[in-house]
PDB file of C-alpha atoms in Angstrom:
ATOM      1  CA  UNK J 532      24.180 -26.728  18.562  1.00  0.00           C
ATOM      2  CA  UNK J 533      23.333 -24.772  15.315  1.00  0.00           C
ATOM      3  CA  UNK J 534      25.668 -22.752  13.456  1.00  0.00           C
ATOM      4  CA  UNK J 535      23.380 -19.887  12.073  1.00  0.00           C
ATOM      5  CA  UNK J 536      26.388 -18.396  10.005  1.00  0.00           C
ATOM      6  CA  UNK J 537      26.864 -21.688   8.261  1.00  0.00           C
ATOM      7  CA  UNK J 538      23.144 -22.049   7.474  1.00  0.00           C
ATOM      8  CA  UNK J 539      22.982 -18.399   6.116  1.00  0.00           C
ATOM      9  CA  UNK J 540      25.906 -19.024   3.923  1.00  0.00           C
ATOM     10  CA  UNK J 541      24.572 -22.330   2.676  1.00  0.00           C
ATOM     11  CA  UNK J 542      21.180 -20.715   2.092  1.00  0.00           C
ATOM     12  CA  UNK J 543      22.828 -17.882  -0.121  1.00  0.00           C
ATOM     13  CA  UNK J 544      24.741 -20.687  -2.029  1.00  0.00           C
ATOM     14  CA  UNK J 545      21.392 -22.758  -2.671  1.00  0.00           C
ATOM     15  CA  UNK J 546      19.756 -19.565  -3.926  1.00  0.00           C
ATOM     16  CA  UNK J 547      22.357 -18.860  -6.386  1.00  0.00           C
ATOM     17  CA  UNK J 548      22.592 -22.494  -7.559  1.00  0.00           C
ATOM     18  CA  UNK J 549      18.928 -22.870  -7.920  1.00  0.00           C
ATOM     19  CA  UNK J 550      18.604 -19.574  -9.812  1.00  0.00           C
ATOM     20  CA  UNK J 551      21.549 -20.633 -12.220  1.00  0.00           C
ATOM     21  CA  UNK J 552      20.086 -24.079 -12.740  1.00  0.00           C
ATOM     22  CA  UNK J 553      16.697 -22.798 -13.496  1.00  0.00           C
ATOM     23  CA  UNK J 554      18.201 -20.379 -16.052  1.00  0.00           C
ATOM     24  CA  UNK J 555      20.514 -22.838 -17.824  1.00  0.00           C
ATOM     25  CA  UNK J 556      19.494 -26.483 -17.330  1.00  0.00           C
ATOM     26  CA  UNK J 557      15.401 -26.418 -16.893  1.00  0.00           C
ATOM     27  CA  UNK J 558      13.849 -26.324 -20.211  1.00  0.00           C
ATOM     28  CA  UNK J 559      10.326 -26.739 -19.102  1.00  0.00           C
ATOM     29  CA  UNK J 560       7.750 -24.815 -21.134  1.00  0.00           C
ATOM     30  CA  UNK J 561       5.549 -24.345 -18.201  1.00  0.00           C
ATOM     31  CA  UNK J 562       8.220 -22.279 -16.343  1.00  0.00           C
ATOM     32  CA  UNK J 563       7.627 -18.627 -16.516  1.00  0.00           C
ATOM     33  CA  UNK J 564       9.683 -15.769 -15.579  1.00  0.00           C
ATOM     34  CA  UNK J 565      10.658 -17.054 -12.041  1.00  0.00           C
ATOM     35  CA  UNK J 566      12.681 -14.962  -9.669  1.00  0.00           C
ATOM     36  CA  UNK J 567      14.308 -16.628  -6.477  1.00  0.00           C
ATOM     37  CA  UNK J 568      13.838 -14.082  -3.867  1.00  0.00           C
ATOM     38  CA  UNK J 569      15.090 -15.859  -0.668  1.00  0.00           C
ATOM     39  CA  UNK J 570      16.273 -19.089   0.712  1.00  0.00           C
ATOM     40  CA  UNK J 571      16.113 -20.396   4.298  1.00  0.00           C
ATOM     41  CA  UNK J 572      17.855 -23.431   5.563  1.00  0.00           C
ATOM     42  CA  UNK J 573      17.019 -25.016   8.887  1.00  0.00           C
ATOM     43  CA  UNK J 574      19.609 -25.139  11.773  1.00  0.00           C
ATOM     44  CA  UNK J 575      20.432 -28.906  11.012  1.00  0.00           C
ATOM     45  CA  UNK J 576      20.968 -28.145   7.433  1.00  0.00           C
ATOM     46  CA  UNK J 577      18.409 -30.826   6.315  1.00  0.00           C
ATOM     47  CA  UNK J 578      15.749 -28.581   4.652  1.00  0.00           C
ATOM     48  CA  UNK J 579      15.814 -25.589   2.651  1.00  0.00           C
ATOM     49  CA  UNK J 580      12.840 -23.448   1.854  1.00  0.00           C
ATOM     50  CA  UNK J 581      13.080 -21.490  -1.425  1.00  0.00           C
ATOM     51  CA  UNK J 582      10.928 -18.527  -1.887  1.00  0.00           C
ATOM     52  CA  UNK J 583      10.164 -17.403  -5.374  1.00  0.00           C
ATOM     53  CA  UNK J 584       7.954 -15.047  -7.471  1.00  0.00           C
ATOM     54  CA  UNK J 585       6.508 -15.379 -10.880  1.00  0.00           C
ATOM     55  CA  UNK J 586       5.885 -12.553 -13.189  1.00  0.00           C
ATOM     56  CA  UNK J 587       2.305 -13.071 -14.583  1.00  0.00           C
ATOM     57  CA  UNK J 588      -1.169 -13.880 -13.923  1.00  0.00           C
ATOM     58  CA  UNK J 589      -2.580 -16.750 -11.633  1.00  0.00           C
ATOM     59  CA  UNK J 590      -2.363 -19.327 -14.566  1.00  0.00           C
ATOM     60  CA  UNK J 591       1.271 -18.716 -15.161  1.00  0.00           C
ATOM     61  CA  UNK J 592       1.966 -18.913 -11.402  1.00  0.00           C
ATOM     62  CA  UNK J 593       0.196 -22.261 -10.994  1.00  0.00           C
ATOM     63  CA  UNK J 594       2.166 -23.426 -14.171  1.00  0.00           C
ATOM     64  CA  UNK J 595       5.582 -22.395 -12.786  1.00  0.00           C
ATOM     65  CA  UNK J 596       4.695 -24.052  -9.467  1.00  0.00           C
ATOM     66  CA  UNK J 597       4.015 -27.305 -11.102  1.00  0.00           C
ATOM     67  CA  UNK J 598       7.368 -26.815 -13.266  1.00  0.00           C
ATOM     68  CA  UNK J 599       9.373 -26.186 -10.044  1.00  0.00           C
ATOM     69  CA  UNK J 600       7.808 -29.254  -8.353  1.00  0.00           C
ATOM     70  CA  UNK J 601       8.687 -31.531 -11.248  1.00  0.00           C
ATOM     71  CA  UNK J 602      12.206 -30.079 -11.453  1.00  0.00           C
ATOM     72  CA  UNK J 603      12.836 -30.511  -7.736  1.00  0.00           C
ATOM     73  CA  UNK J 604      15.057 -33.679  -8.158  1.00  0.00           C
ATOM     74  CA  UNK J 605      17.389 -32.087 -10.835  1.00  0.00           C
ATOM     75  CA  UNK J 606      17.585 -28.893  -8.739  1.00  0.00           C
ATOM     76  CA  UNK J 607      18.488 -30.846  -5.422  1.00  0.00           C
ATOM     77  CA  UNK J 608      21.158 -32.915  -7.204  1.00  0.00           C
ATOM     78  CA  UNK J 609      22.617 -29.767  -8.543  1.00  0.00           C
ATOM     79  CA  UNK J 610      22.512 -28.224  -5.112  1.00  0.00           C
ATOM     80  CA  UNK J 611      24.391 -31.320  -3.768  1.00  0.00           C
ATOM     81  CA  UNK J 612      27.053 -31.355  -6.446  1.00  0.00           C
ATOM     82  CA  UNK J 613      27.860 -27.618  -6.105  1.00  0.00           C
ATOM     83  CA  UNK J 614      27.704 -27.096  -2.361  1.00  0.00           C
ATOM     84  CA  UNK J 615      29.620 -30.237  -1.301  1.00  0.00           C
ATOM     85  CA  UNK J 616      27.821 -30.939   1.933  1.00  0.00           C
ATOM     86  CA  UNK J 617      27.512 -34.131   3.487  1.00  0.00           C
ATOM     87  CA  UNK J 618      23.687 -34.255   3.383  1.00  0.00           C
ATOM     88  CA  UNK J 619      21.919 -32.424   0.398  1.00  0.00           C
ATOM     89  CA  UNK J 620      18.806 -30.512   1.996  1.00  0.00           C
ATOM     90  CA  UNK J 621      15.415 -31.242   0.585  1.00  0.00           C
ATOM     91  CA  UNK J 622      14.034 -28.224  -1.274  1.00  0.00           C
ATOM     92  CA  UNK J 623      10.654 -26.765  -0.775  1.00  0.00           C
ATOM     93  CA  UNK J 624       9.553 -24.222  -3.074  1.00  0.00           C
ATOM     94  CA  UNK J 625       7.003 -21.480  -1.546  1.00  0.00           C
ATOM     95  CA  UNK J 626       5.643 -18.514  -3.478  1.00  0.00           C
ATOM     96  CA  UNK J 627       6.688 -15.230  -1.875  1.00  0.00           C
ATOM     97  CA  UNK J 628       4.049 -13.118  -0.594  1.00  0.00           C
ATOM     98  CA  UNK J 629       6.150 -10.033  -0.930  1.00  0.00           C
ATOM     99  CA  UNK J 630       4.384  -8.698  -4.241  1.00  0.00           C
ATOM    100  CA  UNK J 631       0.912  -9.164  -2.897  1.00  0.00           C
ATOM    101  CA  UNK J 632       1.928  -7.237   0.561  1.00  0.00           C
ATOM    102  CA  UNK J 633       3.446  -4.548  -1.718  1.00  0.00           C
ATOM    103  CA  UNK J 634       0.386  -4.198  -3.686  1.00  0.00           C
ATOM    104  CA  UNK J 635      -1.617  -4.303  -0.624  1.00  0.00           C
ATOM    105  CA  UNK J 636       0.377  -1.362   0.978  1.00  0.00           C
ATOM    106  CA  UNK J 637       0.355   0.571  -2.398  1.00  0.00           C
ATOM    107  CA  UNK J 638      -3.540   0.319  -2.433  1.00  0.00           C
ATOM    108  CA  UNK J 639      -3.696   1.461   1.288  1.00  0.00           C
ATOM    109  CA  UNK J 640      -1.424   4.462   0.608  1.00  0.00           C
ATOM    110  CA  UNK J 641      -3.483   5.384  -2.267  1.00  0.00           C
ATOM    111  CA  UNK J 642      -6.637   5.253  -0.241  1.00  0.00           C
ATOM    112  CA  UNK J 643      -4.867   7.347   2.319  1.00  0.00           C
ATOM    113  CA  UNK J 644      -3.853   9.960  -0.219  1.00  0.00           C
ATOM    114  CA  UNK J 645      -7.418  10.256  -1.574  1.00  0.00           C
ATOM    115  CA  UNK J 646      -8.850  10.625   2.060  1.00  0.00           C
ATOM    116  CA  UNK J 647      -6.221  13.366   2.799  1.00  0.00           C
ATOM    117  CA  UNK J 648      -7.329  15.086  -0.605  1.00  0.00           C
ATOM    118  CA  UNK J 649     -10.767  15.067   0.724  1.00  0.00           C
ATOM    119  CA  UNK J 650      -9.963  16.552   4.047  1.00  0.00           C
ATOM    120  CA  UNK J 651      -7.954  19.136   2.383  1.00  0.00           C
ATOM    121  CA  UNK J 652     -10.707  20.152   0.139  1.00  0.00           C
ATOM    122  CA  UNK J 653     -13.255  20.185   3.026  1.00  0.00           C
ATOM    123  CA  UNK J 654     -11.057  22.380   5.245  1.00  0.00           C
ATOM    124  CA  UNK J 655      -9.854  24.735   2.267  1.00  0.00           C
ATOM    125  CA  UNK J 656     -12.936  27.378   3.182  1.00  0.00           C
ATOM    126  CA  UNK J 657     -13.345  26.582   6.770  1.00  0.00           C
ATOM    127  CA  UNK J 658     -12.884  28.953   9.547  1.00  0.00           C
ATOM    128  CA  UNK J 659     -11.969  28.473  13.135  1.00  0.00           C
ATOM    129  CA  UNK J 660     -14.900  27.628  15.540  1.00  0.00           C
ATOM    130  CA  UNK J 661     -13.570  29.956  18.465  1.00  0.00           C
ATOM    131  CA  UNK J 662     -11.111  32.856  18.390  1.00  0.00           C
ATOM    132  CA  UNK J 663      -8.276  32.758  15.956  1.00  0.00           C
ATOM    133  CA  UNK J 664      -5.679  32.137  18.789  1.00  0.00           C
ATOM    134  CA  UNK J 665      -7.250  30.081  21.573  1.00  0.00           C
ATOM    135  CA  UNK J 666      -4.407  29.544  23.951  1.00  0.00           C
ATOM    136  CA  UNK J 667      -4.116  31.788  27.106  1.00  0.00           C
ATOM    137  CA  UNK J 668      -1.315  34.112  27.023  1.00  0.00           C
ATOM    138  CA  UNK J 669       0.592  35.396  30.263  1.00  0.00           C
ATOM    139  CA  UNK J 670      -0.751  38.687  31.537  1.00  0.00           C
ATOM    140  CA  UNK J 671       1.235  41.749  30.936  1.00  0.00           C
ATOM    141  CA  UNK J 672       2.591  43.857  33.756  1.00  0.00           C
ATOM    142  CA  UNK J 673       0.279  46.630  32.968  1.00  0.00           C
ATOM    143  CA  UNK J 674      -2.676  44.310  33.229  1.00  0.00           C
ATOM    144  CA  UNK J 675      -1.659  42.918  36.542  1.00  0.00           C
ATOM    145  CA  UNK J 676      -1.298  46.397  37.998  1.00  0.00           C
ATOM    146  CA  UNK J 677      -4.735  47.333  36.989  1.00  0.00           C
ATOM    147  CA  UNK J 678      -6.316  44.203  38.168  1.00  0.00           C
ATOM    148  CA  UNK J 679      -4.523  44.627  41.608  1.00  0.00           C
ATOM    149  CA  UNK J 680      -6.119  48.235  42.020  1.00  0.00           C
ATOM    150  CA  UNK J 681      -9.423  47.153  40.897  1.00  0.00           C
ATOM    151  CA  UNK J 682      -9.291  44.140  43.155  1.00  0.00           C
ATOM    152  CA  UNK J 683      -9.970  46.147  46.326  1.00  0.00           C
ATOM    153  CA  UNK J 684      -6.755  45.771  47.944  1.00  0.00           C
ATOM    154  CA  UNK J 685      -6.018  48.685  50.307  1.00  0.00           C
ATOM    155  CA  UNK J 686      -3.081  50.917  49.589  1.00  0.00           C
ATOM    156  CA  UNK J 687      -1.115  52.796  51.863  1.00  0.00           C
ATOM    157  CA  UNK J 688      -3.192  55.868  51.057  1.00  0.00           C
ATOM    158  CA  UNK J 689      -6.450  54.563  52.066  1.00  0.00           C
ATOM    159  CA  UNK J 690      -5.225  53.233  55.362  1.00  0.00           C
TER     160      UNK J 690
END
């Protein structure tokens, strides 16, 4: 039986420990501006996945990934020392896809805005194809009486 609350607490603690250790103890020149965005721990508390982002281009991301892989042992020992759990989880570093997803969504929104502007521009001088108000209206009482007399119904005077 897994305790998800305990796994979440451990994941939060691992995230803080890894971030602080990267900032204070790891002096690798390949390590760029790394932000630890999220950490997930399996239910048995044996494996931890650390999600990170790197500010910069693809070369800086690759160099930071290599630096994180080489510092994995130091980070794991620090996590074990500061968390005090019986078995220190193994760390796996995964680049977070959130910035790329956000960039894709921003591009899609910009394309939608441009498309809306084109539609707005095309419809600015347009007129309706039919009547200005194409919906049927309920007949007024005066019109109904006229239609009844013109319909050929016999009134009391004709009979």
